[in-house]
Amino acid sequence: MGTGTGQPWWNLSCREAAAAHRRARADLGPDSETTAQAKKELRRVVRKAKRDFWRQKINEATEGRDIFQMVGWARSTGQYDSPPLKDPETDAIYTRPEEKRCLLTRTLLQKAACQEDIPIAISDEHQSARLSLPPASHQEIEDTLLRTKDSTPGPDEVPVTAIRRAWPKVREAVCTLFSWCLELGWHPTPFRAATLVAIPKPGKGRDKSNPRSYRLIALQSMLGKGLERLVARRLAWAAIREKIIHPQYFGALPGRSAVDLAAAVVHDIEESWARGKVVTLLTLDVRGAFDAVLPGRLVQRLGQQGWPSNIVRWVASFVSQRSAAVRLDGETGATVQVQSGLPQGSPASPILFMLFMQPLFTLGSIVRTRARFGYADDISLLAASDSLESNCE
């Protein structure tokens, strides 16, 4: 098996299917229906060969070292170090992993904007909340925790697959934990620990030596993300039902897509043109987005919006005493305390960010408010009048 391919699962069936595909391609051309069918058959045979080979390996595992060998199947065979990073303030160049981790931490996590925050406090206004959310059922908790895509776990290294396997045994305990967390407004401390991975921001032409060209994605506990997802879904539905979020602010909300937002913008522009108006569209981007959220002001804003006190307390707990360690070039640095921002990668961060930004859509006159559009951290201001000068006033 694997002769001439370098793959252990390559067998006689794969070789015959590959030969049939080559013959069809040579005799009938790459665009013929026969060639397409041969290609489809080759893919089917290869998938089956892989599946059968690895299943056999699993069935034949008898010792501990066999299990550890399986763990390495999904690991990358290559190690690629990150490029040198330059300090945007001093222009110093850092090449060692520990130096680059410190620079990323200092630049992206330890914000000077923290000085503009206010202390987190649950005031009396939170006790007179105008919104109410029903208790979470066990089925709702199970759906939010288990019906999700597999992703890289956090510091506890417990994947969703393991939770699914153990669910019959831990269901009652986990549901009880989540219910009490919601009722008391508490996000357990282990759920607030994260491993941060530096991911380059998309787009060509970015300076890879600039720390701001990277995002620190939080790898968190899967149990913790389940609780955060539960809160996020409840916040999103209530925000729409109670009209807390502006109808032209889109993002982490059910029933609101980027296509809908684009259609709304185009409609308003074409309607203004039909009335003979000059249209101006100003686009804005919130720098840092999640990293720019101030915890104290976020909690204050939720109280002003009328959210239940237990939800406000949960958010206060979620954003407080967070800890993180940056993983770079295969090494994980020391744990640091994160004083501001929302963790990128958390299911709760998008909706909390939108609630934090909501006042931008309610300031000013009604006419101007209707001319505002937003998608997450991208905001557009639309003005229509008889002249460009009037639009710019």
Tab-separated table of N, CA, C and O in Angstrom, residues 155-222:
chain	number	residue	atom	x	y	z
A	155	PRO	N	-7.302	26.395	27.371
A	155	PRO	CA	-6.262	25.843	28.253
A	155	PRO	C	-6.602	24.477	28.835
A	155	PRO	O	-5.688	23.696	29.133
A	156	ASP	N	-7.896	24.165	29.017
A	156	ASP	CA	-8.233	22.861	29.594
A	156	ASP	C	-8.114	21.721	28.585
A	156	ASP	O	-8.147	20.547	28.966
A	157	GLU	N	-7.997	22.055	27.288
A	157	GLU	CA	-7.789	21.084	26.208
A	157	GLU	C	-8.900	20.031	26.134
A	157	GLU	O	-8.661	18.899	25.716
A	158	VAL	N	-10.111	20.407	26.524
A	158	VAL	CA	-11.255	19.494	26.435
A	158	VAL	C	-12.078	19.879	25.211
A	158	VAL	O	-12.715	20.938	25.204
A	159	PRO	N	-12.087	19.065	24.155
A	159	PRO	CA	-12.832	19.418	22.944
A	159	PRO	C	-14.322	19.147	23.096
A	159	PRO	O	-14.762	18.439	24.013
A	160	VAL	N	-15.093	19.694	22.166
A	160	VAL	CA	-16.536	19.479	22.181
A	160	VAL	C	-16.858	17.997	22.004
A	160	VAL	O	-17.825	17.483	22.579
A	161	THR	N	-16.037	17.297	21.224
A	161	THR	CA	-16.270	15.868	21.001
A	161	THR	C	-16.265	15.096	22.318
A	161	THR	O	-17.104	14.211	22.539
A	162	ALA	N	-15.342	15.435	23.205
A	162	ALA	CA	-15.278	14.748	24.500
A	162	ALA	C	-16.513	15.059	25.340
A	162	ALA	O	-17.038	14.182	26.042
A	163	ILE	N	-16.981	16.306	25.265
A	163	ILE	CA	-18.178	16.671	26.027
A	163	ILE	C	-19.393	15.914	25.495
A	163	ILE	O	-20.238	15.449	26.264
A	164	ARG	N	-19.464	15.765	24.171
A	164	ARG	CA	-20.585	15.014	23.584
A	164	ARG	C	-20.566	13.557	24.059
A	164	ARG	O	-21.607	12.984	24.380
A	165	ARG	N	-19.380	12.974	24.080
A	165	ARG	CA	-19.273	11.576	24.502
A	165	ARG	C	-19.683	11.409	25.971
A	165	ARG	O	-20.319	10.417	26.350
A	166	ALA	N	-19.304	12.380	26.781
A	166	ALA	CA	-19.575	12.268	28.218
A	166	ALA	C	-20.927	12.852	28.615
A	166	ALA	O	-21.291	12.794	29.792
A	167	TRP	N	-21.664	13.395	27.657
A	167	TRP	CA	-22.879	14.136	27.983
A	167	TRP	C	-23.894	13.337	28.807
A	167	TRP	O	-24.470	13.885	29.768
A	168	PRO	N	-24.171	12.084	28.493
A	168	PRO	CA	-25.149	11.356	29.323
A	168	PRO	C	-24.777	11.327	30.805
A	168	PRO	O	-25.667	11.280	31.664
A	169	LYS	N	-23.485	11.363	31.100
A	169	LYS	CA	-23.038	11.306	32.494
A	169	LYS	C	-22.982	12.689	33.147
A	169	LYS	O	-23.172	12.809	34.364
A	170	VAL	N	-22.704	13.724	32.358
A	170	VAL	CA	-22.478	15.053	32.944
A	170	VAL	C	-23.631	16.012	32.671
A	170	VAL	O	-23.579	17.167	33.104
A	171	ARG	N	-24.650	15.568	31.964
A	171	ARG	CA	-25.737	16.466	31.554
A	171	ARG	C	-26.356	17.200	32.737
A	171	ARG	O	-26.492	18.435	32.718
A	172	GLU	N	-26.718	16.477	33.763
A	172	GLU	CA	-27.401	17.089	34.897
A	172	GLU	C	-26.501	18.102	35.596
A	172	GLU	O	-26.944	19.203	35.963
A	173	ALA	N	-25.228	17.744	35.765
A	173	ALA	CA	-24.302	18.647	36.457
A	173	ALA	C	-24.061	19.919	35.651
A	173	ALA	O	-24.056	21.032	36.201
A	174	VAL	N	-23.868	19.779	34.339
A	174	VAL	CA	-23.602	20.947	33.502
A	174	VAL	C	-24.829	21.851	33.427
A	174	VAL	O	-24.720	23.085	33.530
A	175	CYS	N	-26.001	21.266	33.253
A	175	CYS	CA	-27.223	22.075	33.176
A	175	CYS	C	-27.470	22.815	34.490
A	175	CYS	O	-27.894	23.981	34.491
A	176	THR	N	-27.200	22.149	35.602
A	176	THR	CA	-27.347	22.815	36.902
A	176	THR	C	-26.358	23.962	37.040
A	176	THR	O	-26.701	25.057	37.518
A	177	LEU	N	-25.119	23.729	36.613
A	177	LEU	CA	-24.097	24.780	36.668
A	177	LEU	C	-24.513	25.988	35.838
A	177	LEU	O	-24.464	27.135	36.310
A	178	PHE	N	-24.938	25.758	34.602
A	178	PHE	CA	-25.317	26.864	33.724
A	178	PHE	C	-26.524	27.619	34.284
A	178	PHE	O	-26.575	28.860	34.226
A	179	SER	N	-27.490	26.893	34.809
A	179	SER	CA	-28.689	27.537	35.350
A	179	SER	C	-28.341	28.451	36.522
A	179	SER	O	-28.835	29.586	36.616
A	180	TRP	N	-27.475	27.967	37.407
A	180	TRP	CA	-27.079	28.789	38.544
A	180	TRP	C	-26.214	29.970	38.106
A	180	TRP	O	-26.309	31.064	38.684
A	181	CYS	N	-25.379	29.772	37.098
A	181	CYS	CA	-24.566	30.884	36.591
A	181	CYS	C	-25.452	32.002	36.054
A	181	CYS	O	-25.186	33.193	36.282
A	182	LEU	N	-26.518	31.629	35.346
A	182	LEU	CA	-27.436	32.636	34.821
A	182	LEU	C	-28.221	33.304	35.943
A	182	LEU	O	-28.417	34.526	35.935
A	183	GLU	N	-28.675	32.514	36.894
A	183	GLU	CA	-29.493	33.080	37.965
A	183	GLU	C	-28.686	34.013	38.867
A	183	GLU	O	-29.166	35.082	39.268
A	184	LEU	N	-27.454	33.615	39.164
A	184	LEU	CA	-26.622	34.428	40.054
A	184	LEU	C	-25.858	35.517	39.315
A	184	LEU	O	-25.366	36.462	39.937
A	185	GLY	N	-25.743	35.378	37.989
A	185	GLY	CA	-24.954	36.347	37.243
A	185	GLY	C	-23.467	36.150	37.465
A	185	GLY	O	-22.753	37.078	37.858
A	186	TRP	N	-22.977	34.940	37.186
A	186	TRP	CA	-21.579	34.612	37.473
A	186	TRP	C	-20.991	33.812	36.323
A	186	TRP	O	-21.595	32.854	35.843
A	187	HIS	N	-19.808	34.230	35.865
A	187	HIS	CA	-19.071	33.476	34.857
A	187	HIS	C	-17.859	32.870	35.555
A	187	HIS	O	-16.962	33.608	35.987
A	188	PRO	N	-17.807	31.551	35.714
A	188	PRO	CA	-16.737	30.921	36.501
A	188	PRO	C	-15.344	31.350	36.058
A	188	PRO	O	-15.080	31.532	34.864
A	189	THR	N	-14.475	31.491	37.033
A	189	THR	CA	-13.114	31.966	36.767
A	189	THR	C	-12.364	31.118	35.742
A	189	THR	O	-11.686	31.671	34.869
A	190	PRO	N	-12.422	29.769	35.787
A	190	PRO	CA	-11.701	28.990	34.761
A	190	PRO	C	-12.166	29.289	33.340
A	190	PRO	O	-11.383	29.138	32.396
A	191	PHE	N	-13.417	29.713	33.181
A	191	PHE	CA	-13.919	30.031	31.851
A	191	PHE	C	-13.364	31.356	31.336
A	191	PHE	O	-13.497	31.669	30.151
A	192	ARG	N	-12.761	32.148	32.221
A	192	ARG	CA	-12.227	33.452	31.814
A	192	ARG	C	-10.749	33.386	31.441
A	192	ARG	O	-10.139	34.413	31.131
A	193	ALA	N	-10.180	32.196	31.478
A	193	ALA	CA	-8.790	32.010	31.060
A	193	ALA	C	-8.762	31.613	29.588
A	193	ALA	O	-9.614	30.867	29.116
A	194	ALA	N	-7.794	32.128	28.861
A	194	ALA	CA	-7.728	31.859	27.423
A	194	ALA	C	-6.282	31.763	26.968
A	194	ALA	O	-5.378	32.354	27.568
A	195	THR	N	-6.093	31.002	25.913
A	195	THR	CA	-4.826	30.990	25.187
A	195	THR	C	-5.021	31.801	23.917
A	195	THR	O	-5.966	31.553	23.162
A	196	LEU	N	-4.175	32.784	23.689
A	196	LEU	CA	-4.328	33.685	22.552
A	196	LEU	C	-3.374	33.296	21.432
A	196	LEU	O	-2.175	33.104	21.662
A	197	VAL	N	-3.921	33.173	20.236
A	197	VAL	CA	-3.137	32.817	19.055
A	197	VAL	C	-3.144	34.001	18.099
A	197	VAL	O	-4.211	34.553	17.791
A	198	ALA	N	-1.972	34.402	17.637
A	198	ALA	CA	-1.856	35.543	16.725
A	198	ALA	C	-2.164	35.100	15.300
A	198	ALA	O	-1.474	34.240	14.748
A	199	ILE	N	-3.215	35.687	14.715
A	199	ILE	CA	-3.631	35.381	13.347
A	199	ILE	C	-3.472	36.633	12.499
A	199	ILE	O	-3.979	37.700	12.871
A	200	PRO	N	-2.778	36.559	11.352
A	200	PRO	CA	-2.649	37.749	10.497
A	200	PRO	C	-4.008	38.223	10.003
A	200	PRO	O	-4.870	37.421	9.648
A	201	LYS	N	-4.207	39.525	9.987
A	201	LYS	CA	-5.437	40.081	9.448
A	201	LYS	C	-5.464	39.881	7.935
A	201	LYS	O	-4.425	39.914	7.282
A	202	PRO	N	-6.646	39.654	7.362
A	202	PRO	CA	-6.723	39.423	5.913
A	202	PRO	C	-6.390	40.685	5.131
A	202	PRO	O	-6.493	41.803	5.637
A	203	GLY	N	-6.006	40.481	3.891
A	203	GLY	CA	-5.702	41.614	3.025
A	203	GLY	C	-4.242	41.647	2.630
A	203	GLY	O	-3.352	41.426	3.456
A	204	LYS	N	-4.006	41.916	1.362
A	204	LYS	CA	-2.641	42.004	0.865
A	204	LYS	C	-2.036	43.369	1.214
A	204	LYS	O	-2.742	44.345	1.408
A	205	GLY	N	-0.733	43.397	1.247
A	205	GLY	CA	-0.047	44.657	1.466
A	205	GLY	C	0.113	45.050	2.917
A	205	GLY	O	0.652	46.125	3.207
A	206	ARG	N	-0.367	44.232	3.856
A	206	ARG	CA	-0.191	44.561	5.264
A	206	ARG	C	1.259	44.337	5.690
A	206	ARG	O	1.915	43.405	5.245
A	207	ASP	N	1.721	45.213	6.544
A	207	ASP	CA	3.078	45.111	7.068
A	207	ASP	C	3.116	44.018	8.135
A	207	ASP	O	2.594	44.197	9.238
A	208	LYS	N	3.696	42.888	7.813
A	208	LYS	CA	3.715	41.757	8.736
A	208	LYS	C	4.597	42.004	9.952
A	208	LYS	O	4.550	41.238	10.918
A	209	SER	N	5.394	43.061	9.925
A	209	SER	CA	6.215	43.375	11.090
A	209	SER	C	5.476	44.261	12.087
A	209	SER	O	5.972	44.502	13.186
A	210	ASN	N	4.295	44.732	11.707
A	210	ASN	CA	3.504	45.590	12.585
A	210	ASN	C	2.600	44.729	13.462
A	210	ASN	O	1.803	43.940	12.951
A	211	PRO	N	2.691	44.853	14.778
A	211	PRO	CA	1.835	44.033	15.648
A	211	PRO	C	0.346	44.231	15.383
A	211	PRO	O	-0.450	43.313	15.607
A	212	ARG	N	-0.039	45.408	14.893
A	212	ARG	CA	-1.453	45.674	14.636
A	212	ARG	C	-1.956	44.984	13.367
A	212	ARG	O	-3.131	45.100	13.031
A	213	SER	N	-1.068	44.290	12.669
A	213	SER	CA	-1.491	43.500	11.512
A	213	SER	C	-1.972	42.111	11.929
A	213	SER	O	-2.255	41.279	11.073
A	214	TYR	N	-2.074	41.885	13.243
A	214	TYR	CA	-2.478	40.575	13.757
A	214	TYR	C	-3.683	40.722	14.686
A	214	TYR	O	-3.894	41.778	15.295
A	215	ARG	N	-4.456	39.659	14.753
A	215	ARG	CA	-5.530	39.547	15.733
A	215	ARG	C	-5.163	38.458	16.729
A	215	ARG	O	-4.642	37.419	16.346
A	216	LEU	N	-5.457	38.710	17.979
A	216	LEU	CA	-5.243	37.695	19.005
A	216	LEU	C	-6.569	36.974	19.235
A	216	LEU	O	-7.489	37.515	19.845
A	217	ILE	N	-6.669	35.762	18.708
A	217	ILE	CA	-7.885	34.969	18.813
A	217	ILE	C	-7.828	34.140	20.095
A	217	ILE	O	-6.846	33.437	20.349
A	218	ALA	N	-8.886	34.233	20.882
A	218	ALA	CA	-8.919	33.550	22.177
A	218	ALA	C	-9.404	32.111	22.021
A	218	ALA	O	-10.490	31.869	21.487
A	219	LEU	N	-8.586	31.178	22.466
A	219	LEU	CA	-8.986	29.775	22.562
A	219	LEU	C	-9.446	29.552	23.999
A	219	LEU	O	-8.652	29.639	24.932
A	220	GLN	N	-10.735	29.279	24.152
A	220	GLN	CA	-11.325	29.210	25.483
A	220	GLN	C	-11.882	27.821	25.770
A	220	GLN	O	-12.010	26.980	24.878
A	221	SER	N	-12.243	27.632	27.016
A	221	SER	CA	-12.891	26.389	27.423
A	221	SER	C	-14.174	26.191	26.628
A	221	SER	O	-14.969	27.118	26.470
A	222	MET	N	-14.380	24.984	26.115
A	222	MET	CA	-15.593	24.698	25.356
A	222	MET	C	-16.838	24.787	26.237
A	222	MET	O	-17.899	25.211	25.779
